[in-house]
Amino acid sequence: MRRREMPILRGLCLPVVLLLLILAVPVSAQGGGARVYLNPTAATIGEGETVAVEIVVENVSNLQGVEVHLVFDPSVLEVVDADAGMAGIQVALGPFASPDYVPKNEVDQGTGHIDFGYAQMNHAPVSGSGVVATITFRAKAAGVSPLTFTQVLLADAIGSQIPVETENGQVTVQVGETPTPTETPTPTATPSPTVTPSPTATPTPTQTPATGAVLSLLPSSSSVALGDLARVTLHVANASNLYGVEVHITYGAGLDWVGYEGQGCIADVLVGPSPEDQGVGYAASLQAPSSPFEGACDLITFTFVGREPGTYSVEIGDALLSDPNGGPLEVATQGATIQVVGATETPTETPTPTPQPGGECTDILGHHVVRWGETLYAIGRAYSVRPDAIALCNGIVNPNLIYAGSVLAIPNVPWVPVPPGPTAVPQFGWGPTPTCRYYHTVQWGENLFRISLRYGVSMWAIAEANRIYNLHYILAGQVLCIP
């Protein structure tokens, strides 16, 4: 495999050591402090049954905010929605800390990702031990599903990170008791054909992993609609004596990289684009006195958006694994493909003439091209225009269903007052520059959630003031206006 020097990741060991000097204290780097674990740690249920798993924080002081990222096997388990009145799938938050402000509470049943974060706004910080969330799982099929924390962040009242250790768990799903037909012992004659152990030559292929680790992108193939998000997870298997990882990802022209999420078994992470070849660079390293990693785990999840219909490759162009002394380790790589499917329904949105009898389209401020993830409410906030007027002007029957790439006429129908919430990036008529109380320079490892806790301002307000649409994508060194 060809190796080359990557601009943002030049020389793994020394830069990682320097990086650790400027990063916040790693989540699991200190002992004797707070601990987050699952209760029960291990559970066994039958197919179709449910089990409630509590996320418990122990021995914490001055807790004000919680952010948790956890993964499970979606082929074995699914999450039972804790709030049927809300769109999507949520988990139950609290009660140890009060979920006054909840910027995110999402479950992706397809990929097995659980992501939530919340903060207390009208309550004093809490100390001690208690349940911060409860997840109810339902068994789908027999198997064992690990429950793995990819990242846990605890914050105090001023937004400083509280060191925390995590303990993973698992749920085992069993099938019914078929062993009662003890007649099966009679076919013990069939063991004579256990000459089939000759297919124990299959273990010999497992010797190939033994020669080195395997880096792969999962799932190996996926399909998304035009404008929707696609996620691929960088996974390492058969790792031995692993201390550092350096990877360069390349992807097809019909995809755009929009961010990343989660941090796996190696938590100190550096991620950034490499503009010269439309790629993404990733580096991570353990910190002394941590022991080298052994086995398999998810390292990080990359998020792409489909911009053009087609099938595109996402490849690991370069990969370097290192031991505690900085020496290279042998590694094999496996890429992935993402199919972007065009939305055929968009032409049916063209009947704009139908709403004109209402007179809403006689005065047009401009036109807005819908981007992935935008809603009529987010677009309306961008221009202070009523969402129902935008729907009427563009012949949209279902205001909750708009398509990326659609061109919307924005009528001159003021929306006053404009309620708070997600705001699209205006594509014309940028309003007056907001007043900034502070300016904040983004540090490595920070996100809008933690920054909002520090200044007591909602993520939406910071995003709107800085024209940030993707709340999960900010860059180290970026200067933010804090309104």
C-alpha positions as a printed Julia matrix, in Angstrom:
483×3 Matrix{Float64}:
   0.0     0.0     0.0
   1.35    3.43   -0.96
   2.09    5.81    1.85
   2.44    9.56    1.56
   2.7    12.51    3.88
  -0.63   14.2     4.5
  -0.59   18.01    4.89
  -2.67   18.24    8.05
  -1.3    15.09    9.65
   2.42   15.38    8.97
   4.41   13.0    11.21
   2.01   11.2    13.52
   3.72   10.88   16.88
   5.18   14.32   17.68
   2.17   16.36   16.44
  -0.2    14.13   18.38
   1.84   14.72   21.55
   1.7    18.47   20.91
  -1.99   18.22   20.12
  -2.65   16.63   23.49
  -1.12   19.66   25.19
  -3.79   21.95   23.73
  -6.75   19.59   23.83
  -9.12   19.39   26.76
  -8.48   16.5    29.18
  -9.54   13.28   27.38
 -12.8    11.81   28.54
 -11.3     8.59   29.84
  -7.82    9.79   30.7
  -8.32   10.27   34.42
  -9.42    7.83   37.06
 -11.11    8.37   40.42
 -13.64   10.86   39.03
 -17.06   10.54   37.46
 -18.12    7.28   35.84
 -20.88    6.6    33.32
 -22.14    3.04   32.97
 -25.18    1.03   31.86
 -27.67   -0.59   34.24
 -27.95   -3.49   33.7
 -24.5    -3.89   32.24
 -25.55   -7.19   30.62
 -29.11   -8.32   29.9
 -30.64  -11.4    28.26
 -34.09  -11.29   26.64
 -36.13  -13.28   24.13
 -37.18  -12.23   20.65
 -39.91   -9.57   20.77
 -39.23   -8.75   24.43
 -38.04   -5.37   25.73
 -35.49   -4.27   28.28
 -34.96   -0.82   29.81
 -31.28    0.12   30.06
 -30.39    3.1    32.24
 -27.42    5.36   31.58
 -26.1     6.14   35.06
 -23.59    8.78   36.08
 -21.74    8.12   39.31
 -19.65   10.3    41.6
 -20.09   13.51   39.57
 -19.8    17.07   40.9
 -21.55   20.23   39.63
 -23.13   18.59   36.58
 -24.97   21.03   34.32
 -24.88   19.45   30.84
 -24.77   15.94   29.35
 -23.86   14.74   25.86
 -23.88   11.01   25.0
 -23.17    9.06   21.81
 -23.83    5.3    21.94
 -24.04    2.58   19.28
 -25.89   -0.76   19.15
 -26.39   -3.53   16.6
 -29.55   -2.62   14.61
 -29.85   -6.17   13.25
 -30.41   -7.46   16.81
 -32.13   -4.56   18.62
 -34.33   -1.56   17.98
 -35.14    1.38   20.26
 -38.69    1.93   21.5
 -39.69    5.58   21.09
 -39.92    7.36   24.44
 -42.09   10.21   23.09
 -44.66    9.24   20.48
 -45.78   12.87   20.25
 -42.45   13.96   18.75
 -41.19   13.24   15.26
 -38.47   10.6    15.06
 -37.25    8.23   17.76
 -36.14    9.58   21.16
 -34.82    8.19   24.43
 -36.12    9.2    27.87
 -33.96   11.94   29.44
 -33.3    12.58   33.14
 -34.27   12.54   35.92
 -30.91   13.11   37.68
 -30.29   16.26   35.61
 -33.24   18.26   34.31
 -33.46   18.35   30.49
 -34.46   22.02   30.25
 -32.63   22.63   26.96
 -32.45   19.69   24.53
 -30.61   20.53   21.3
 -30.48   16.89   20.21
 -32.25   13.63   21.03
 -32.12   11.25   18.07
 -32.0     7.52   17.38
 -30.99    6.2    13.96
 -32.54    2.73   13.79
 -30.79    1.99   10.5
 -27.21    2.56   11.68
 -27.69    1.85   15.39
 -26.61    5.3    16.61
 -28.07    7.04   19.67
 -27.13   10.71   20.09
 -28.49   13.09   22.7
 -27.42   16.14   24.63
 -29.16   18.38   27.12
 -28.49   21.01   29.74
 -30.13   22.42   32.84
 -31.17   26.05   32.42
 -33.32   26.81   35.47
 -31.79   24.43   37.99
 -28.64   24.41   40.09
 -25.86   21.95   39.14
 -26.31   18.46   40.57
 -23.77   16.25   42.31
 -23.68   12.59   43.26
 -25.09    9.69   41.24
 -28.24    9.13   39.21
 -29.88    8.22   35.91
 -29.32   10.7    33.07
 -31.29    8.74   30.43
 -33.19    5.49   29.89
 -33.2     3.54   26.63
 -35.82    0.85   26.01
 -34.65   -1.79   23.54
 -36.84   -4.34   21.76
 -35.29   -7.61   20.53
 -35.53   -8.1    16.76
 -33.45  -11.24   16.19
 -31.22  -13.65   18.05
 -27.68  -12.45   18.64
 -25.52  -10.32   20.9
 -25.56   -6.54   20.58
 -22.75   -4.61   22.26
 -23.82   -1.26   23.73
 -20.78    0.94   23.2
 -20.21    4.52   24.26
 -18.4     6.29   21.41
 -18.32    9.59   23.3
 -19.57   10.94   26.63
 -19.2    14.6    27.6
 -20.17   16.07   30.95
 -20.07   19.83   31.55
 -20.23   21.98   34.66
 -22.03   25.31   35.06
 -19.36   27.29   33.18
 -19.11   24.79   30.33
 -15.86   23.16   31.44
 -15.51   19.46   30.7
 -15.8    17.05   33.64
 -13.42   14.07   33.3
 -15.36   10.82   33.05
 -14.75    7.11   32.58
 -17.23    4.92   30.69
 -18.24    1.28   30.97
 -19.95   -0.43   28.03
 -22.56   -3.2    28.15
 -24.42   -5.67   25.98
 -27.83   -7.24   25.36
 -28.15  -10.91   24.39
 -31.25  -12.03   22.48
 -32.05  -15.74   22.74
 -34.35  -17.9    20.66
 -36.88  -20.37   22.09
 -35.86  -23.61   23.79
 -35.62  -25.95   20.78
 -33.13  -28.25   22.6
 -36.08  -30.28   24.05
 -36.0   -32.56   21.0
 -33.18  -34.54   22.58
 -33.64  -36.9    19.63
 -30.92  -34.86   18.06
 -28.34  -36.96   19.98
 -29.34  -39.96   17.82
 -27.96  -38.21   14.78
 -24.67  -38.35   16.59
 -23.83  -40.56   13.65
 -23.71  -37.29   11.78
 -20.71  -36.27   13.84
 -18.86  -38.89   11.81
 -19.3   -36.47    8.93
 -17.53  -34.09   11.24
 -14.85  -34.8     8.74
 -16.43  -31.52    7.65
 -14.02  -29.98   10.16
 -11.78  -30.14    7.14
 -13.63  -26.9     6.37
 -11.83  -25.71    9.45
  -9.62  -24.5     6.66
 -11.93  -21.49    7.09
 -10.06  -20.64   10.28
  -6.91  -20.52    8.18
  -8.27  -17.43    6.42
  -8.55  -15.96    9.89
  -4.8   -16.2     9.89
  -4.7   -13.46    7.32
  -6.15  -10.96    9.8
  -3.56  -12.21   12.25
  -0.88  -10.75   10.0
  -2.25   -7.26   10.52
  -5.17   -5.01   11.31
  -8.03   -4.31    8.9
  -9.44   -0.81    8.41
 -12.84   -0.78    6.72
 -15.68    1.63    6.0
 -19.1     0.4     7.15
 -21.61   -0.2     5.75
 -19.75   -1.37    2.66
 -22.66   -0.19    0.49
 -25.59    2.13    1.13
 -28.19    4.16   -0.73
 -29.57    7.64    0.02
 -31.88   10.09   -1.68
 -30.51   13.16   -3.4
 -29.74   15.78   -0.76
 -29.89   13.33    2.14
 -27.1    12.43    4.54
 -25.02    9.26    4.23
 -22.83    8.02    7.07
 -19.88    5.65    6.86
 -18.0     4.48    9.94
 -14.25    3.86   10.0
 -13.83    0.51   11.75
 -10.64   -1.23   12.85
 -10.51   -5.0    13.39
  -7.81   -7.4    14.53
  -5.78   -4.55   16.02
  -2.76   -5.44   18.13
  -0.45   -3.06   20.02
  -2.28   -0.14   18.37
  -1.5     3.36   19.64
  -2.08    5.72   16.72
  -4.06    5.9    13.48
  -3.59    8.14   10.44
  -5.97    7.84    7.49
  -6.72    9.72    4.28
 -10.25    9.29    2.86
 -11.18   10.07   -0.75
 -14.73   10.19   -2.13
 -16.61   10.58   -5.41
 -17.45   13.91   -7.03
 -21.19   13.46   -6.42
 -20.66   13.53   -2.65
 -19.81   16.38   -0.28
 -18.17   15.74    3.1
 -20.08   17.76    5.7
 -18.68   16.6     9.03
 -18.05   13.77   11.43
 -19.41   12.44   14.7
 -18.47   10.13   17.52
 -15.09    9.14   18.87
 -14.34    5.49   19.44
 -11.62    3.55   21.2
  -9.01    6.24   20.43
 -10.49    9.5    21.67
  -7.89   12.19   20.85
  -8.87   13.01   17.29
  -7.79   15.46   14.59
 -10.0    15.71   11.47
  -9.84   18.11    8.55
 -10.31   18.45    4.79
  -7.47   18.14    2.29
  -8.54   20.56   -0.46
  -5.93   19.44   -2.99
  -7.76   16.18   -3.69
 -11.25   16.59   -2.2
 -10.37   14.23    0.62
 -10.57   14.06    4.41
  -7.67   13.51    6.79
  -8.07   11.76   10.15
  -5.53   11.14   12.91
  -5.96    9.82   16.45
  -3.63    8.68   19.19
  -3.76    7.3    22.69
  -2.02    9.16   25.49
   0.49    7.77   27.97
   0.07    5.94   30.29
  -2.78    4.32   28.31
  -2.21    0.73   27.2
  -2.19   -0.09   23.47
  -5.56   -1.03   21.99
  -6.3    -4.66   21.15
  -9.24   -5.99   19.16
 -11.94   -4.19   17.16
 -13.91   -0.96   17.46
 -15.47    1.95   15.55
 -13.05    4.87   15.27
 -15.19    7.68   13.82
 -18.2     8.25   11.54
 -17.9    10.47    8.46
 -21.02   12.24    7.16
 -21.57   12.96    3.46
 -24.45   14.51    1.53
 -25.48   13.25   -1.9
 -25.25   16.1    -4.43
 -25.66   14.26   -7.76
 -27.37   10.95   -8.63
 -24.97    8.06   -9.19
 -22.85    5.47   -7.39
 -19.7     6.78   -5.73
 -16.75    5.18   -4.0
 -15.45    6.19   -0.6
 -11.92    4.86   -0.3
  -9.15    4.71    2.28
  -6.39    6.19    0.12
  -3.63    6.03    2.72
  -3.51    4.41    6.13
  -0.83    4.3     8.79
  -1.2     2.48   12.1
   1.52    2.89   14.72
   2.62    1.19   17.93
   3.54    3.02   21.19
   7.04    3.7    19.83
   5.74    5.22   16.59
   6.64    2.15   14.54
   4.31    1.24   11.65
   1.9    -1.7    11.9
   0.7    -3.82    9.01
  -2.81   -2.9     7.82
  -5.26   -3.82    5.05
  -8.08   -1.52    3.91
 -11.61   -1.92    2.57
 -13.65    0.95    1.1
 -17.37    1.52    0.58
 -19.85    2.7    -2.05
 -22.73    5.15   -1.69
 -25.56    5.27   -4.22
 -27.32    8.63   -4.55
 -30.84    8.26   -5.92
 -32.49   11.26   -7.56
 -35.82   12.48   -6.22
 -38.41   11.99   -8.94
 -41.17   13.74   -6.99
 -39.67   17.21   -7.36
 -41.3    17.87  -10.76
 -44.72   17.48   -9.11
 -43.9    20.54   -7.01
 -43.91   22.8   -10.1
 -47.63   23.72  -10.04
 -46.78   27.17   -8.65
 -49.6    28.82  -10.65
 -52.3    27.22   -8.46
 -51.68   29.39   -5.4
 -51.64   32.69   -7.28
 -55.39   33.3    -6.82
 -54.55   33.9    -3.16
 -52.43   36.87   -4.17
 -49.44   35.67   -2.12
 -47.02   35.62   -5.09
 -47.55   39.1    -6.48
 -44.5    40.48   -4.63
 -41.44   38.18   -4.69
 -38.37   39.0    -2.6
 -36.16   36.42   -4.31
 -35.65   32.71   -4.83
 -34.17   30.07   -2.49
 -32.68   26.71   -3.5
 -33.61   24.12   -0.86
 -30.61   22.46    0.76
 -30.61   19.07    2.48
 -32.21   19.11    5.92
 -33.95   22.47    5.48
 -37.6    22.96    6.42
 -40.09   25.65    5.45
 -39.83   27.0     8.98
 -36.03   27.26    8.76
 -36.3    28.98    5.38
 -39.01   31.31    6.69
 -36.82   32.36    9.62
 -33.97   33.16    7.21
 -36.09   35.84    5.5
 -38.66   36.64    8.25
 -41.36   35.35    5.89
 -44.33   33.23    6.97
 -43.81   29.52    6.14
 -47.45   29.06    5.14
 -47.07   31.91    2.64
 -44.02   30.21    1.11
 -46.0    26.97    0.84
 -48.99   28.73   -0.76
 -46.8    30.65   -3.18
 -45.06   27.49   -4.38
 -48.03   25.14   -4.48
 -46.72   22.95   -1.66
 -49.57   20.82   -0.33
 -47.6    19.22    2.52
 -45.44   21.88    4.27
 -43.44   19.09    5.93
 -42.33   17.66    2.58
 -39.89   19.68    0.49
 -36.99   18.4    -1.59
 -33.35   19.38   -1.78
 -32.7    21.17   -5.07
 -36.2    22.67   -5.34
 -36.29   26.4    -6.14
 -38.76   28.27   -3.93
 -40.13   31.75   -4.55
 -40.0    33.77   -1.32
 -43.02   36.12   -1.11
 -43.07   39.45    0.71
 -45.29   38.28    3.59
 -43.63   39.35    6.89
 -43.43   36.91    9.83
 -43.49   38.96   13.03
 -42.32   38.05   15.58
 -40.06   35.28   14.27
 -39.99   32.41   16.81
 -36.62   30.89   17.74
 -35.46   27.71   16.05
 -33.29   26.31   13.25
 -32.53   28.9    10.57
 -31.48   28.27    6.98
 -28.62   30.21    5.42
 -30.14   33.14    3.48
 -29.3    33.13   -0.22
 -30.22   36.76   -0.8
 -30.92   39.88    1.25
 -28.59   39.16    4.18
 -29.96   41.29    7.0
 -28.04   43.53    9.41
 -25.02   42.05   11.15
 -25.98   40.83   14.65
 -24.53   42.5    17.74
 -21.78   40.33   19.24
 -21.34   40.28   23.03
 -18.22   38.13   22.74
 -15.98   36.53   20.15
 -14.97   32.89   20.62
 -12.18   31.08   18.77
 -13.11   27.41   18.26
 -10.63   24.98   19.82
  -9.99   21.38   18.78
 -12.7    19.07   20.13
 -15.27   21.83   20.79
 -18.8    21.81   19.42
 -21.68   24.3    19.43
 -23.36   22.49   22.31
 -20.43   23.03   24.68
 -19.85   26.59   23.45
 -23.53   27.44   24.02
 -23.3    26.1    27.59
 -20.25   28.25   28.27
 -21.93   31.51   27.25
 -25.51   30.68   28.24
 -26.76   31.17   24.66
 -28.72   28.64   22.61
 -26.96   26.81   19.79
 -29.54   28.17   17.36
 -28.7    31.79   18.28
 -24.97   31.21   17.74
 -25.63   29.37   14.47
 -27.91   32.13   13.19
 -25.46   34.9    14.13
 -22.65   33.12   12.27
 -24.68   31.76    9.33
 -23.9    28.19   10.39
 -26.36   25.7     8.93
 -24.76   22.38    9.9
 -24.7    22.51   13.71
 -22.23   19.63   13.83
 -19.65   21.2    11.53
 -17.45   23.96   12.91
 -13.7    24.24   12.4
 -10.87   24.75   14.87
  -9.61   28.31   14.53
 -13.0    29.61   13.38
 -14.01   32.84   15.18
 -17.64   32.86   16.3
 -19.81   35.84   17.13
 -21.62   35.19   20.44
 -24.85   37.26   20.41
